[in-house]
Amino acid sequence: MKSRLFGCVAAAAIGTLAPLAEGHAAPCLTVTVTGAQGGPQAYQGLAGPGTLVSYGDDANNCGAVRLQFDAGRGTLLRLSQVNVQSSQVNAVFFTHMHNDHSEGFADLIQRRWMIFPTSPKVDVVCSDDVASPLGHTISCRKFVAHIADAAINSGEVAQRVAEDKRRPEGGPAALANVRTFEARNEPQAVWTSGDVKVSAVRSTHIAGHASYRVDTPAGSVVVGGDAGNDAFAPPRPASTSAQVEILAKDADVIVHSAIHPVMGPDRDSGMPPPIFYRQSSASDLGAMAQRAGAKHLVLTHLIPPPGAPQQGLWKVPGGALTEADYRKAAEDAGFKGQTLVAKDLATLRLPAK
Ligand SMILES: [Zn+2]
């Protein structure tokens, strides 16, 4: 499938094939929310945050290139529900090193190492090590290098290598190819394959946070992660990230973490203001998506999840929210496109069928 796609591209590039010759399958892209939970708490089986972007053509069900953005709790299970094996993911991109976005990676890479030991290394793309002004260093590189230290120290890695010598002795991390970049305010290309290009910008949440954009001939998708505004608290123009807004210019789809305004300090949720302020609100995301000219806004990593009476330790003022409350927040702020309030496995296809 892959060779067919890239074969067409290569042939077109050297001018031996008329563009879109008869019978050439049309390019397509799917965006699948692999987890819609916001934050580290567990609620009603929702998986931790993650988005799968798959690109290909009609002949391979948009499945020639598979990019996983963040890998929260249960990512492997959600991928199994859309028939994607751990070995079929070409690259994993991390927005930041918080466990809700990263803890499913251990599962994903261990599975690849055990069951598909001869599969190619998976690219892991994330920010360079970065020193936080608070005195610590955030290191995606070390996170990946040490992903299976518990299994190495328990003796499991040696035991499994003993029963299948094809498994790399270094353990699951040996199947990861870490590619870090210095996150900057201006979009820069951080990964390409054929006609798929991924760009990144620096965004504010914790040190090293990055947001991504995927461009393909079938359309473009921005994955904002937990980005918020560079100004940590009001007064500020919006809770959204100015860099993400530039990245999202004319994007087809924006997938973004959202917090509902009812959790704000002007109500009595009990959520500490810095935790509220470091997320983008559903209403500000609606306004940003409209300014950027996006067609679809996927609100995910919902704080609080629809139906939940609590967000972790904090109450939801006025009682549990509904999906309609999130959609209304985005639409009332001016978004005229399609707002999708994500559940696990919510999917969008470009072009729509
Ligand atoms: Zn998060």
XYZ file of C-alpha atoms and ligand atoms in Angstrom:
354
model
C 0.000 0.000 0.000
C 2.746 2.344 1.036
C 4.815 1.672 -2.066
C 1.771 2.330 -4.216
C 1.223 5.739 -2.627
C 4.825 6.814 -2.708
C 5.258 5.207 -6.141
C 2.616 7.557 -7.509
C 4.225 10.545 -5.862
C 7.672 9.654 -7.149
C 6.414 8.994 -10.652
C 4.495 12.261 -10.710
C 7.587 14.100 -9.501
C 9.699 12.951 -12.432
C 6.888 13.630 -14.848
C 6.315 10.105 -16.114
C 2.733 9.911 -14.956
C -0.124 12.259 -15.654
C -1.398 13.673 -12.364
C -4.389 11.706 -11.067
C -4.363 9.280 -13.976
C -7.489 7.220 -14.349
C -7.796 4.604 -11.636
C -5.477 6.462 -9.251
C -7.127 6.297 -5.829
C -7.957 9.662 -4.291
C -5.961 10.817 -1.243
C -7.764 10.776 2.085
C -7.073 11.382 5.742
C -8.754 10.362 8.978
C -8.505 11.912 12.427
C -9.412 9.570 15.295
C -9.497 10.604 18.933
C -7.819 7.698 20.738
C -8.636 9.186 24.124
C -10.848 12.086 25.206
C -10.164 12.149 28.954
C -8.876 15.463 30.305
C -6.129 15.240 32.889
C -4.836 12.257 34.834
C -8.042 11.197 36.578
C -10.023 8.157 35.496
C -13.685 8.531 34.580
C -16.030 5.924 33.156
C -13.374 4.174 31.085
C -12.368 7.162 28.956
C -8.877 6.692 27.536
C -6.118 9.232 28.110
C -5.520 11.921 25.487
C -4.319 11.014 22.031
C -5.113 11.587 18.366
C -4.365 9.274 15.460
C -3.935 10.943 12.070
C -3.906 8.460 9.180
C -3.186 9.389 5.601
C -3.337 7.396 2.405
C -5.859 6.877 -0.327
C -9.152 5.150 -1.021
C -7.341 1.918 -1.918
C -5.710 1.558 1.515
C -8.518 3.071 3.600
C -6.437 6.213 4.295
C -3.894 3.980 6.034
C -0.471 4.370 4.396
C 0.988 6.642 7.097
C -0.153 6.599 10.730
C 0.846 9.325 13.155
C -0.050 9.154 16.839
C -0.134 12.453 18.743
C 0.249 11.810 22.479
C -0.388 8.390 23.930
C -2.430 8.490 27.095
C -3.785 5.612 29.133
C -5.451 2.967 26.964
C -4.061 4.146 23.607
C -3.162 0.583 22.577
C -6.716 -0.568 23.327
C -8.280 2.228 21.303
C -5.910 1.559 18.383
C -6.944 -2.097 18.515
C -10.568 -1.004 18.100
C -9.701 0.635 14.777
C -7.510 -2.340 13.769
C -4.208 -0.508 14.040
C -1.313 -2.605 15.394
C 1.504 -1.064 17.414
C 3.851 -1.929 14.528
C 1.796 0.122 12.076
C 2.395 3.476 13.767
C 5.081 5.391 11.829
C 5.681 8.093 14.404
C 4.584 9.197 17.861
C 4.582 12.925 18.659
C 4.435 14.187 22.233
C 2.997 17.569 23.095
C 4.456 17.436 26.603
C 5.706 15.213 29.363
C 2.618 14.869 31.537
C 1.582 11.334 32.364
C -1.951 11.676 31.042
C -0.414 12.272 27.569
C 2.434 9.794 27.794
C 1.668 6.805 29.990
C 0.175 4.727 27.161
C 3.487 4.852 25.285
C 5.069 2.178 27.511
C 2.297 -0.200 26.521
C 2.554 0.697 22.828
C 6.330 0.287 22.542
C 6.503 -2.824 24.730
C 3.881 -4.452 22.530
C 5.825 -3.542 19.386
C 9.051 -4.915 20.880
C 7.457 -8.178 22.039
C 5.184 -9.047 19.143
C 6.840 -7.249 16.221
C 10.525 -7.326 17.222
C 11.773 -7.001 13.642
C 9.540 -4.029 12.805
C 11.274 -0.738 12.017
C 12.008 1.684 14.820
C 9.164 4.069 15.512
C 10.060 7.754 15.291
C 9.341 9.572 18.538
C 9.194 13.310 17.934
C 9.223 15.822 20.775
C 10.961 18.892 22.188
C 14.619 19.024 23.145
C 15.471 18.853 26.833
C 14.369 22.134 28.349
C 15.187 23.754 31.663
C 12.105 25.058 33.416
C 12.382 28.403 35.216
C 11.190 26.410 38.255
C 14.570 24.650 38.401
C 13.892 21.214 36.915
C 14.568 19.872 33.417
C 11.935 18.278 31.214
C 13.389 15.531 29.019
C 11.348 13.600 26.492
C 14.613 11.967 25.377
C 15.137 10.461 28.845
C 11.478 9.504 29.139
C 11.826 7.340 26.031
C 15.282 5.981 26.918
C 13.956 4.807 30.299
C 10.494 3.742 29.166
C 10.957 0.101 30.157
C 13.411 0.430 33.044
C 10.998 -1.339 35.392
C 10.818 -4.333 33.037
C 14.608 -4.327 32.626
C 15.139 -4.224 36.387
C 12.524 -6.872 37.120
C 14.350 -9.220 34.756
C 11.401 -9.392 32.351
C 13.302 -7.956 29.390
C 16.081 -10.554 29.767
C 13.501 -13.328 30.176
C 11.652 -12.344 27.027
C 14.861 -11.933 25.030
C 15.849 -15.433 26.182
C 12.683 -16.851 24.657
C 12.876 -14.840 21.426
C 16.339 -13.713 20.363
C 14.883 -11.413 17.705
C 13.844 -8.990 20.456
C 16.434 -6.215 20.801
C 18.423 -6.805 23.988
C 18.175 -3.170 25.010
C 14.448 -3.625 25.577
C 11.515 -1.654 24.164
C 13.418 1.667 24.014
C 15.713 0.108 21.409
C 12.783 0.225 18.968
C 12.366 3.998 19.339
C 14.159 6.546 17.201
C 13.935 9.784 19.185
C 13.996 12.961 17.108
C 13.901 16.111 19.172
C 13.608 19.701 18.051
C 13.995 23.114 19.606
C 10.422 24.326 19.949
C 10.141 27.840 18.508
C 7.412 30.415 18.113
C 7.410 30.086 14.321
C 6.238 26.848 12.693
C 9.069 24.544 11.592
C 8.990 21.187 9.811
C 9.826 18.384 12.258
C 8.887 15.220 10.329
C 8.134 14.346 6.715
C 7.351 11.223 4.746
C 6.382 11.388 1.101
C 3.759 14.081 0.831
C 3.007 14.201 4.576
C 4.619 17.076 6.453
C 4.421 17.738 10.198
C 5.299 21.154 11.633
C 5.574 22.249 15.237
C 5.487 25.382 17.356
C 6.347 26.086 20.962
C 3.297 26.616 23.085
C 2.679 27.307 26.742
C 1.450 24.778 29.302
C 4.546 23.325 30.929
C 8.146 23.733 29.739
C 8.751 21.998 26.426
C 5.108 21.957 25.328
C 4.688 21.828 21.536
C 1.723 21.860 19.161
C 1.696 20.191 15.752
C 0.234 20.537 12.291
C -0.045 17.780 9.690
C -0.291 18.831 6.033
C -1.256 16.329 3.350
C -2.838 16.518 -0.101
C -6.117 15.396 1.545
C -6.170 18.184 4.127
C -4.533 19.571 7.235
C -4.921 18.878 10.946
C -3.639 20.858 13.922
C -3.148 19.079 17.242
C -2.902 21.775 19.892
C -2.408 19.559 22.938
C -2.843 21.413 26.214
C -1.644 24.739 24.817
C -2.674 27.919 26.577
C -1.730 31.567 26.299
C 1.798 32.767 27.022
C 0.305 35.135 29.614
C -0.430 32.795 32.519
C -3.469 34.704 33.768
C -5.780 37.569 32.836
C -5.568 40.300 31.724
C -4.835 38.750 28.310
C -6.609 38.704 24.966
C -7.614 35.027 25.271
C -6.724 31.757 26.960
C -5.628 30.292 23.605
C -2.084 30.259 22.212
C -1.108 32.919 19.660
C 1.435 30.489 18.170
C -1.194 27.762 17.752
C -3.445 30.289 16.049
C -0.720 31.003 13.471
C -0.084 27.267 13.051
C -3.816 26.706 12.536
C -4.273 29.301 9.773
C -6.676 27.808 7.201
C -6.366 24.319 8.697
C -9.191 21.927 7.948
C -9.282 20.481 11.455
C -8.171 21.729 14.864
C -8.029 19.110 17.640
C -7.511 20.814 20.977
C -7.748 20.214 24.713
C -10.569 22.253 26.216
C -11.602 23.393 29.650
C -15.135 24.629 30.250
C -15.456 28.186 31.617
C -17.576 26.951 34.567
C -14.363 25.662 36.170
C -12.966 29.215 36.344
C -12.037 31.107 39.514
C -15.147 33.285 39.184
C -17.160 30.171 40.104
C -16.590 27.879 43.084
C -15.109 24.717 41.567
C -12.114 24.784 43.900
C -9.720 24.264 40.974
C -6.532 26.272 41.606
C -6.467 29.251 39.183
C -3.050 28.360 37.652
C -4.402 24.942 36.620
C -7.489 26.535 35.073
C -5.535 29.263 33.320
C -2.980 26.992 31.662
C -5.656 25.374 29.465
C -7.590 26.909 26.562
C -11.284 27.423 27.240
C -13.901 25.911 24.922
C -15.237 29.382 24.133
C -11.842 30.908 23.339
C -11.112 27.887 21.125
C -14.318 28.550 19.187
C -13.265 32.170 18.624
C -9.725 31.132 17.639
C -10.942 28.442 15.216
C -13.153 31.047 13.532
C -10.295 33.567 13.223
C -8.005 30.848 11.859
C -10.587 29.853 9.261
C -10.768 26.208 10.368
C -13.608 24.026 9.114
C -13.781 21.566 12.025
C -13.028 22.022 15.711
C -12.589 18.852 17.748
C -12.796 19.596 21.465
C -11.110 16.842 23.441
C -9.292 16.312 26.765
C -12.481 17.773 28.173
C -12.266 19.290 31.627
C -14.643 18.178 33.015
C -15.840 15.205 30.948
C -19.529 15.507 29.978
C -21.625 13.751 32.621
C -19.016 13.971 35.373
C -20.124 15.603 38.640
C -16.482 16.167 39.619
C -13.177 16.858 37.869
C -10.830 14.918 40.109
C -11.031 16.680 43.471
C -12.940 19.643 42.115
C -16.660 20.015 41.736
C -18.430 21.135 38.576
C -20.387 24.281 39.500
C -24.013 23.939 38.466
C -23.748 20.176 37.993
C -22.460 17.909 35.255
C -22.032 19.383 31.774
C -23.335 17.934 28.525
C -21.723 17.717 25.094
C -24.144 20.452 24.040
C -22.686 22.771 26.704
C -19.250 22.445 25.080
C -20.595 22.914 21.574
C -22.581 25.964 22.687
C -19.474 27.515 24.282
C -17.578 27.260 20.960
C -20.514 28.384 18.820
C -21.540 31.281 21.064
C -17.964 32.545 20.748
C -18.445 32.753 16.989
C -17.310 29.438 15.495
C -19.334 28.785 12.347
C -17.736 25.476 11.333
C -18.465 22.006 12.685
C -17.763 21.510 16.395
C -17.183 17.914 17.428
C -17.190 17.244 21.175
C -14.998 14.177 21.340
C -15.628 10.819 22.869
C -13.051 8.057 22.509
C -12.875 6.958 18.839
C -14.634 10.060 17.466
C -13.512 10.195 13.835
C -13.429 12.735 11.017
C -12.544 11.904 7.412
C -11.222 14.277 4.757
C -12.700 14.473 2.266
C -16.012 13.474 3.898
C -17.535 10.363 2.314
Zn -3.311 17.062 29.793
